[in-house]
PDB file of C-alpha atoms in Angstrom:
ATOM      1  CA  UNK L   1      34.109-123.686  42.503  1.00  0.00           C
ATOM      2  CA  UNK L   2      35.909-125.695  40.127  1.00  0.00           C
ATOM      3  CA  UNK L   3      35.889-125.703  36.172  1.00  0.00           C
ATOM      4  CA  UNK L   4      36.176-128.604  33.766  1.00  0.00           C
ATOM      5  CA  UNK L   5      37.273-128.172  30.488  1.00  0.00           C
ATOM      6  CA  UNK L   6      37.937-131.094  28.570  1.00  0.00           C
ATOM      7  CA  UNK L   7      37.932-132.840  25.156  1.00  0.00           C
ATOM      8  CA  UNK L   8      36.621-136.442  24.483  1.00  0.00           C
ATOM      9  CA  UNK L   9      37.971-138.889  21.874  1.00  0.00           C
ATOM     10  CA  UNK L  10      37.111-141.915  20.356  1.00  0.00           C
ATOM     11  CA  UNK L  11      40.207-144.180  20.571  1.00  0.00           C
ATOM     12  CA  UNK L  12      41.316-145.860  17.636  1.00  0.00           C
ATOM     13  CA  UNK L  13      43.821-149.168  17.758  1.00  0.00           C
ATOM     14  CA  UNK L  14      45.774-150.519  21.023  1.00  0.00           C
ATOM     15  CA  UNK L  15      48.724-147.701  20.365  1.00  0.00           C
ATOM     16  CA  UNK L  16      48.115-146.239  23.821  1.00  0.00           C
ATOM     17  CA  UNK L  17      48.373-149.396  25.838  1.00  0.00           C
ATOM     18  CA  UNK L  18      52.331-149.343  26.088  1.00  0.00           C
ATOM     19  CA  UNK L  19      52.120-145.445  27.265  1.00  0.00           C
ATOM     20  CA  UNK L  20      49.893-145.956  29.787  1.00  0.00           C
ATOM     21  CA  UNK L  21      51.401-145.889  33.503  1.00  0.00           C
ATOM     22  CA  UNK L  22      48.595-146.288  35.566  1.00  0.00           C
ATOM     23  CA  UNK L  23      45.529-147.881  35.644  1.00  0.00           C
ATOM     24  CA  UNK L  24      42.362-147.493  37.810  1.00  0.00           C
ATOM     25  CA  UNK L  25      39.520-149.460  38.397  1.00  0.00           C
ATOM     26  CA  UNK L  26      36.401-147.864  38.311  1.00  0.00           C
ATOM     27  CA  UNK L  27      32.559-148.219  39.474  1.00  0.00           C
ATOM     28  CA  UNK L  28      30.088-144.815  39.267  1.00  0.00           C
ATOM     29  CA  UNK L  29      26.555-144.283  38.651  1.00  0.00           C
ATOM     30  CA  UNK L  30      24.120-141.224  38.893  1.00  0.00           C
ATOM     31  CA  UNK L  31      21.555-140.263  41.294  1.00  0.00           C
ATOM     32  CA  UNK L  32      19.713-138.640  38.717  1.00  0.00           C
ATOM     33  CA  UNK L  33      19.540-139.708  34.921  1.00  0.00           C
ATOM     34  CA  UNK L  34      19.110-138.266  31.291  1.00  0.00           C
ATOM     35  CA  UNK L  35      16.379-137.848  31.473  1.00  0.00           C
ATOM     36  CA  UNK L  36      15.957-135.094  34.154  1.00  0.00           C
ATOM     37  CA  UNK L  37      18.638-132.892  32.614  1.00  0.00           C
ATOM     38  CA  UNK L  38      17.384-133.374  29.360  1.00  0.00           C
ATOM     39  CA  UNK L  39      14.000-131.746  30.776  1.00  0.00           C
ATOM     40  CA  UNK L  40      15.583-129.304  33.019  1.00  0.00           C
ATOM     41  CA  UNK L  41      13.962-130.337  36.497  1.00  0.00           C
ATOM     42  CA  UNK L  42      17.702-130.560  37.489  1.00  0.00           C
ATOM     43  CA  UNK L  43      20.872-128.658  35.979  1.00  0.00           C
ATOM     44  CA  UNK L  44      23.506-130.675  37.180  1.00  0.00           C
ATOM     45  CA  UNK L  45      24.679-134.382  37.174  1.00  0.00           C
ATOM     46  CA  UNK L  46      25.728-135.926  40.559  1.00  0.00           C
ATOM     47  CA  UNK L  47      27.553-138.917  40.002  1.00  0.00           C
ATOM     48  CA  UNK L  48      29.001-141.475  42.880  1.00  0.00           C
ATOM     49  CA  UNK L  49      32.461-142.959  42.345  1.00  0.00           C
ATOM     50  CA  UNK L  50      34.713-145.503  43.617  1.00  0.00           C
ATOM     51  CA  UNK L  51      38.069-144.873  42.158  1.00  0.00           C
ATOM     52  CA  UNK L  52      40.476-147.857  43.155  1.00  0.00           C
ATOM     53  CA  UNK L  53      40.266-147.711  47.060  1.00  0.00           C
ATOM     54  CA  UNK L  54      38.807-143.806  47.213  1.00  0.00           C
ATOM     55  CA  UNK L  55      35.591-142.268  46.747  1.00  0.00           C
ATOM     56  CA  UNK L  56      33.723-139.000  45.543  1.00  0.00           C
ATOM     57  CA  UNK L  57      30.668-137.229  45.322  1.00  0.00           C
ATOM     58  CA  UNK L  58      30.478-135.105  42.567  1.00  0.00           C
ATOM     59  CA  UNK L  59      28.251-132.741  40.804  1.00  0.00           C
ATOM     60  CA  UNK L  60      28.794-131.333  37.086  1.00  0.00           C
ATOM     61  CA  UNK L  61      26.795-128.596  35.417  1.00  0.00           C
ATOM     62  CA  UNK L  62      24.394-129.635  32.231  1.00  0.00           C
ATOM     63  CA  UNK L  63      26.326-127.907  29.585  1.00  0.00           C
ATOM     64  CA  UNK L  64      26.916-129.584  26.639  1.00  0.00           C
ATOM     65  CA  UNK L  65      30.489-128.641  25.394  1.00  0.00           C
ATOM     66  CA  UNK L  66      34.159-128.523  26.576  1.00  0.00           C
ATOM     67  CA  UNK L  67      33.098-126.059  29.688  1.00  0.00           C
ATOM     68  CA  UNK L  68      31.459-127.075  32.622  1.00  0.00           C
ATOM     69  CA  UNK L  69      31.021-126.022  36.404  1.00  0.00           C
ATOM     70  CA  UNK L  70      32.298-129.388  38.385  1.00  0.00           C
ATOM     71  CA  UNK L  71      32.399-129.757  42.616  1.00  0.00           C
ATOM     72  CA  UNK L  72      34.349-132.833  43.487  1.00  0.00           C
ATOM     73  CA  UNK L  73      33.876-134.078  47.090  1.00  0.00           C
ATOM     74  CA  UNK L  74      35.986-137.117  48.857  1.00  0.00           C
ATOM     75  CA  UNK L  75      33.249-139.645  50.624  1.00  0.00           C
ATOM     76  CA  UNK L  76      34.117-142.726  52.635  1.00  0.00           C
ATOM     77  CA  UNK L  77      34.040-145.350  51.012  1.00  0.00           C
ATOM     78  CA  UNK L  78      30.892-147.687  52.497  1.00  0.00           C
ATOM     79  CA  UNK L  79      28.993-144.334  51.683  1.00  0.00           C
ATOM     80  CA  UNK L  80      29.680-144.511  48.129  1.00  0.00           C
ATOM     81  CA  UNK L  81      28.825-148.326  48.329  1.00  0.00           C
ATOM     82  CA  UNK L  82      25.430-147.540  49.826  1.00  0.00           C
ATOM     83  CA  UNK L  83      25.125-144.416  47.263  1.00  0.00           C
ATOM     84  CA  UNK L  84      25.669-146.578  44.224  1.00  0.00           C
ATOM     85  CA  UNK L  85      22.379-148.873  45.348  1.00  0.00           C
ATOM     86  CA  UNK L  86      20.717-145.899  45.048  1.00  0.00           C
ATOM     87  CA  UNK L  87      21.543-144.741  41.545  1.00  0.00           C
ATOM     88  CA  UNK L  88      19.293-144.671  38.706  1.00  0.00           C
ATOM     89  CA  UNK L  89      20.217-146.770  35.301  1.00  0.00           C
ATOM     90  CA  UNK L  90      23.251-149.144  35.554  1.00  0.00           C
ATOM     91  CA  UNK L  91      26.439-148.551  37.445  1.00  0.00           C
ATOM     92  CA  UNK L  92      28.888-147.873  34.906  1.00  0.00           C
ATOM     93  CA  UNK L  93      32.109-150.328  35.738  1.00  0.00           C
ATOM     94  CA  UNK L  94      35.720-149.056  33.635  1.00  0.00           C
ATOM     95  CA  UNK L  95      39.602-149.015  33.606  1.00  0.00           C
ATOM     96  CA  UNK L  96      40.828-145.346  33.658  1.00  0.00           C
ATOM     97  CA  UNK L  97      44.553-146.030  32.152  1.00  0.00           C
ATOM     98  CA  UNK L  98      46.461-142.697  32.262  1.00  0.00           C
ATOM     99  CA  UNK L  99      48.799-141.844  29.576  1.00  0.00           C
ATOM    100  CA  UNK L 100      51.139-139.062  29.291  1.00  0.00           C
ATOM    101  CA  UNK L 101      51.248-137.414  25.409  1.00  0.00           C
ATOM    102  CA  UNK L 102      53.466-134.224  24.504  1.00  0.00           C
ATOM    103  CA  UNK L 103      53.063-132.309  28.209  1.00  0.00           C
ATOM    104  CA  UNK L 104      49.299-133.855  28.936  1.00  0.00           C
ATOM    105  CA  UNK L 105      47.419-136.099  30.645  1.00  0.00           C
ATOM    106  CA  UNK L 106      45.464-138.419  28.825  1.00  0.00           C
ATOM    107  CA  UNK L 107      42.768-140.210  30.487  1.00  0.00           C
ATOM    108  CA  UNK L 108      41.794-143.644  28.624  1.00  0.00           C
ATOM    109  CA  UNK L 109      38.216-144.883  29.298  1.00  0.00           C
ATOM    110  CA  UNK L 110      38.095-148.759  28.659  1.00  0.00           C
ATOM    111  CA  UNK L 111      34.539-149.467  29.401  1.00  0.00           C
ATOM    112  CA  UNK L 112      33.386-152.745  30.760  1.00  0.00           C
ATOM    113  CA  UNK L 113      30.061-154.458  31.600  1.00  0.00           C
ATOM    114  CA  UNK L 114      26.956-153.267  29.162  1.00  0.00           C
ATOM    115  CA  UNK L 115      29.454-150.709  28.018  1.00  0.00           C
ATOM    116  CA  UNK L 116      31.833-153.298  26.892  1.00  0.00           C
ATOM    117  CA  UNK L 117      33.677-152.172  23.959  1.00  0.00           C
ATOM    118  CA  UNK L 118      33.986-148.631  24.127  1.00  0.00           C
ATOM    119  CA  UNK L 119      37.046-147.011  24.594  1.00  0.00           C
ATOM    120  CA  UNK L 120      37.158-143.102  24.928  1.00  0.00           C
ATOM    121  CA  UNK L 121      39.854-140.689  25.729  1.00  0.00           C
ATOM    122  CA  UNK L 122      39.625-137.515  27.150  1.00  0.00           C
ATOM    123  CA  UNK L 123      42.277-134.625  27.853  1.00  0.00           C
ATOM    124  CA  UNK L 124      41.869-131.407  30.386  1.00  0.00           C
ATOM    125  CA  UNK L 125      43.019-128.315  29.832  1.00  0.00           C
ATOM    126  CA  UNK L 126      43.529-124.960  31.769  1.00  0.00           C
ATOM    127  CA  UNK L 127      41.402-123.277  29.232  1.00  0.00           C
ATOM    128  CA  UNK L 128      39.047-123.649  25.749  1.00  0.00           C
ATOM    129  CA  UNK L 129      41.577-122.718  23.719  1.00  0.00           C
ATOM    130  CA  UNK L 130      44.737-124.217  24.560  1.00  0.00           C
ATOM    131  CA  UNK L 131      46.634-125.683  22.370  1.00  0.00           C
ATOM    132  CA  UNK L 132      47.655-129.561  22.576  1.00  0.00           C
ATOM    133  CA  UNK L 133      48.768-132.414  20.156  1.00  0.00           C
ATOM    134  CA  UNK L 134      46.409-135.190  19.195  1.00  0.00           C
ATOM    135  CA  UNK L 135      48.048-138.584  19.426  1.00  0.00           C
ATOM    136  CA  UNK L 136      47.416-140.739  16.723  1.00  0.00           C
ATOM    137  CA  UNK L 137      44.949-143.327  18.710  1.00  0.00           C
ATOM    138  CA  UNK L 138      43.201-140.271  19.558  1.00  0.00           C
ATOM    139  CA  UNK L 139      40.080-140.636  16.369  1.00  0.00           C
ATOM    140  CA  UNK L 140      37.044-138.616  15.756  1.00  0.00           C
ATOM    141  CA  UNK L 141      36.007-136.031  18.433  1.00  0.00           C
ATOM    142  CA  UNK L 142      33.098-136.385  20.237  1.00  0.00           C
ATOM    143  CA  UNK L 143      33.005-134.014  23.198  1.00  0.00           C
ATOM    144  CA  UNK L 144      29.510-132.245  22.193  1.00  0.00           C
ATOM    145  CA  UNK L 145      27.906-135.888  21.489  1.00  0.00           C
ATOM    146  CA  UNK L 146      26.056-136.117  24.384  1.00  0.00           C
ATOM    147  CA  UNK L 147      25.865-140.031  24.431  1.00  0.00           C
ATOM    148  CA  UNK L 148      29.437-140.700  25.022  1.00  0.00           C
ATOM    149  CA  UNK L 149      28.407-139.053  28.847  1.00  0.00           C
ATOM    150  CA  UNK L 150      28.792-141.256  31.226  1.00  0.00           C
ATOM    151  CA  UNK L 151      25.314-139.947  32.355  1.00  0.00           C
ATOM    152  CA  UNK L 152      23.920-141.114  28.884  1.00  0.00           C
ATOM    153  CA  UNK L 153      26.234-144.477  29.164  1.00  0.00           C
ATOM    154  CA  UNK L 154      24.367-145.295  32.593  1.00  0.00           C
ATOM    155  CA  UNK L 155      20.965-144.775  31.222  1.00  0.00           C
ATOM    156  CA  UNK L 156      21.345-145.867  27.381  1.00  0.00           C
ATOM    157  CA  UNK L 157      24.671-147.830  27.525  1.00  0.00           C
ATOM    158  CA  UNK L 158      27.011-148.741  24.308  1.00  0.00           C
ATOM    159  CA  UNK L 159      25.264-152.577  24.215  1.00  0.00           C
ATOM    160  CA  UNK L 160      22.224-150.963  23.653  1.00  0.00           C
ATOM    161  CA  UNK L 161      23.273-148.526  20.632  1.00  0.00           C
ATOM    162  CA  UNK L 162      22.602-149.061  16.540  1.00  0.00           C
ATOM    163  CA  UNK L 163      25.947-150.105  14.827  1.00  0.00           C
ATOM    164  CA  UNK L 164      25.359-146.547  12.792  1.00  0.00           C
ATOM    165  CA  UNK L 165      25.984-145.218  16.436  1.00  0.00           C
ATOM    166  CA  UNK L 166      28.877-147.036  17.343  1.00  0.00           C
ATOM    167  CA  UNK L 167      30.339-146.258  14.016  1.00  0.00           C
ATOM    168  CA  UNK L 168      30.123-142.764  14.736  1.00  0.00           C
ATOM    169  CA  UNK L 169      28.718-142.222  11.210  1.00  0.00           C
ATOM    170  CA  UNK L 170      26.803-138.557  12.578  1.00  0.00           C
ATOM    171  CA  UNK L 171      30.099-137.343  14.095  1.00  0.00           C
ATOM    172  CA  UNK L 172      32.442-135.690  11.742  1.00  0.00           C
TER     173      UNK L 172
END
């Protein structure tokens, strides 16, 4: 079994651009949606995703937070092709553009499609409270908002949000 811990940022400015050394196309979506966690008929997410010429099944636990149980599972493919037909909500499209910061691994979410002008960045760690440095296009936190999930973003994406939302006026 395999644990996530992670923080989410918003990104602020283009700063991270000439760090990045890789980029990634991505398309995912989600078997089930929001709406089932939300009510509890199912505790875990289970996302399909075709990363550049790979693909996964995977399945996260509902917790909101920095902690969560994750199972990651390589698929061919055609099977994720077929799986994504199948999702509920959109099919979230991105660029994951990976950026190395003061020992870490930076992940940099540049959202396209109905997600279109979102940009998040999110960093994993080997445990809660371990200690990293915040670059400075790395803004306001916003790892317990649960609409910056990608399982939110599939059902309710960025388009679709109040400009109080994509301000991030409620997130301190």
């Amino acid at each position: 079994m395999g644990t996530e811990i992670e923080r989410k940022f918003l990104v602020v400015g283009d700063g991270w651009r000439v760090a990045a050394h890789e980029v990634t196309p991505m398309a995912q979506g989600y078997i089930n949606d929001q709406a089932a966690m939300d009510s509890g008929a199912q505790k875990a997410s289970v996302r399909v995703r075709i990363q550049g010429d790979v693909a996964f099944l995977n399945l996260k636990s509902r917790e909101l937070g920095h902690t969560r149980q994750e199972f990651d599972y390589p698929i061919p493919v055609e099977d994720a092709r077929a799986l994504l037909k199948l999702c509920v909500g959109g099919v979230i499209d991105k660029r994951r553009h990976y950026v190395r910061h003061d020992g870490h691994l930076w992940e940099v979410d540049e959202f396209l499609g109905d997600n279109a002008g979102l940009v998040v960045a999110e960093i994993e760690l080997q445990h809660a409270d371990e200690d990293f440095t915040r670059p400075d296009w790395a803004g306001k936190q916003v790892t317990d908002a649960l609409r910056y999930y990608n399982l939110a973003l599939a059902s309710r994406p960025y388009s679709q949000w109040s400009d109080d939302e994509r301000a991030a006026s409620d997130i301190s």
